[in-house]
Amino acid sequence: ETGVTQTPRHLVMGMTNKKSLKCEQHLGHNAMYWYKQSAKKPLELMFVYNFKEQTENNSVPSRFSPECPNSSHLFLHLHTLQPEDSALYLCASSQDPGTSGYEQYFGPGTRLTVT
Amino acid sequence: TQLLEQSPQFLSIQEGENLTVYCNSSSVFSSLQWYRQEPGEGPVLLVTVVTGGEVKKLKRLTFQFGDARKDSSLHITAAQPGDTGLYLCAGGNYGQNFVFGPGTRLSVLP
């Protein structure tokens, strides 16, 4: 298996549910990211982990809770979401952001619908 | 705050035509990336440019980084329906997270 994988690809959940999104990278990268992509909006960076340490929390509501147990795995735990949280959630990985010309590689995304 | 603008926002052309899309900023970036994203999928990295004035070619796609490293262009020759998608540019600097533009949505009609 290569690149960045995400599961599930599609998720429908009610506002009172708890679910988790999973991301795994097979590129030997040290940094992992969560982005939110809504219709007609640019990609929004949510969280960044570098060497398993969270380095960015872009004012994300606490109903989104990230977890990075190691450099290859990243989770996004969801609870009591709102309908406006419906979006495509993208995971990405990269080399250390402190290196010159570092590149981000994205997974296929999880299409989340909150009912 | 660093911002990237992309133009045009939407573009619909016939198969075989040429096109250019643009990515502009008032900020300097140490590198700039172009991605193509198809509906329901994640962005796929096409190219990274790091040197002012740099030109890179990927088959029918030609990417140029501006001399001042504030802007970039993507030129597609003889567009094909398979080129359809959302084209995103992203600017990066050492130790900072990438900044993404809003994208150009391209539709190539057969």
Short mmCIF file of C-alpha atoms in Angstrom, two decimals, chain A residues 9 33 35 37 41-43 45 48 55-56 88 90 97-109 111, chain B residues 30-31 33 35 37 39-45 47-48 50 86 88 92-98 100-102:
data_model
loop_
_atom_site.label_atom_id
_atom_site.label_comp_id
_atom_site.label_asym_id
_atom_site.label_seq_id
_atom_site.Cartn_x
_atom_site.Cartn_y
_atom_site.Cartn_z
CA ARG A 9 -14.32 7.38 2.65
CA TYR A 33 -2.17 17.48 8.80
CA TYR A 35 -7.72 20.02 6.50
CA GLN A 37 -12.71 21.51 2.53
CA LYS A 41 -14.14 27.81 0.34
CA PRO A 42 -10.36 27.39 0.21
CA LEU A 43 -8.79 24.52 2.09
CA LEU A 45 -5.93 23.95 7.89
CA VAL A 48 -0.62 19.98 12.33
CA THR A 55 2.28 22.33 16.38
CA GLU A 56 -0.88 23.99 15.06
CA LEU A 88 -14.59 16.78 2.90
CA LEU A 90 -8.48 15.70 4.09
CA PRO A 97 8.14 21.63 7.40
CA GLY A 98 11.47 23.14 8.40
CA THR A 99 13.15 21.65 5.33
CA SER A 100 13.55 23.46 2.04
CA GLY A 101 10.87 22.79 -0.58
CA TYR A 102 8.97 20.30 1.57
CA GLU A 103 5.96 18.76 -0.19
CA GLN A 104 2.54 17.76 1.09
CA TYR A 105 0.77 14.64 -0.11
CA PHE A 106 -2.95 14.22 0.44
CA GLY A 107 -5.19 11.28 1.11
CA PRO A 108 -8.48 10.76 -0.77
CA GLY A 109 -10.53 12.37 1.98
CA ARG A 111 -16.85 12.92 2.94
CA SER B 30 10.22 29.90 -0.89
CA SER B 31 8.29 27.25 -2.81
CA GLN B 33 3.04 23.80 -5.44
CA TYR B 35 -2.32 20.34 -7.30
CA GLN B 37 -8.27 17.68 -7.45
CA PRO B 39 -14.57 15.60 -7.33
CA GLY B 40 -14.70 13.56 -4.13
CA GLU B 41 -10.94 12.94 -4.12
CA GLY B 42 -7.93 14.51 -2.45
CA PRO B 43 -5.60 16.95 -4.25
CA VAL B 44 -2.82 15.29 -6.23
CA LEU B 45 0.54 17.04 -6.29
CA VAL B 47 4.75 20.01 -9.33
CA THR B 48 6.85 22.00 -6.86
CA VAL B 50 11.43 26.65 -5.73
CA LEU B 86 -9.91 21.88 -9.54
CA LEU B 88 -4.98 24.52 -6.53
CA GLY B 92 5.19 27.57 1.42
CA ASN B 93 8.00 29.04 3.46
CA TYR B 94 10.57 27.38 5.72
CA GLY B 95 9.02 26.31 8.98
CA GLN B 96 5.57 27.58 8.04
CA ASN B 97 2.42 25.83 6.94
CA PHE B 98 1.30 26.02 3.33
CA PHE B 100 -3.69 27.49 -0.34
CA GLY B 101 -5.47 29.49 -2.99
CA PRO B 102 -9.21 29.05 -3.64
#
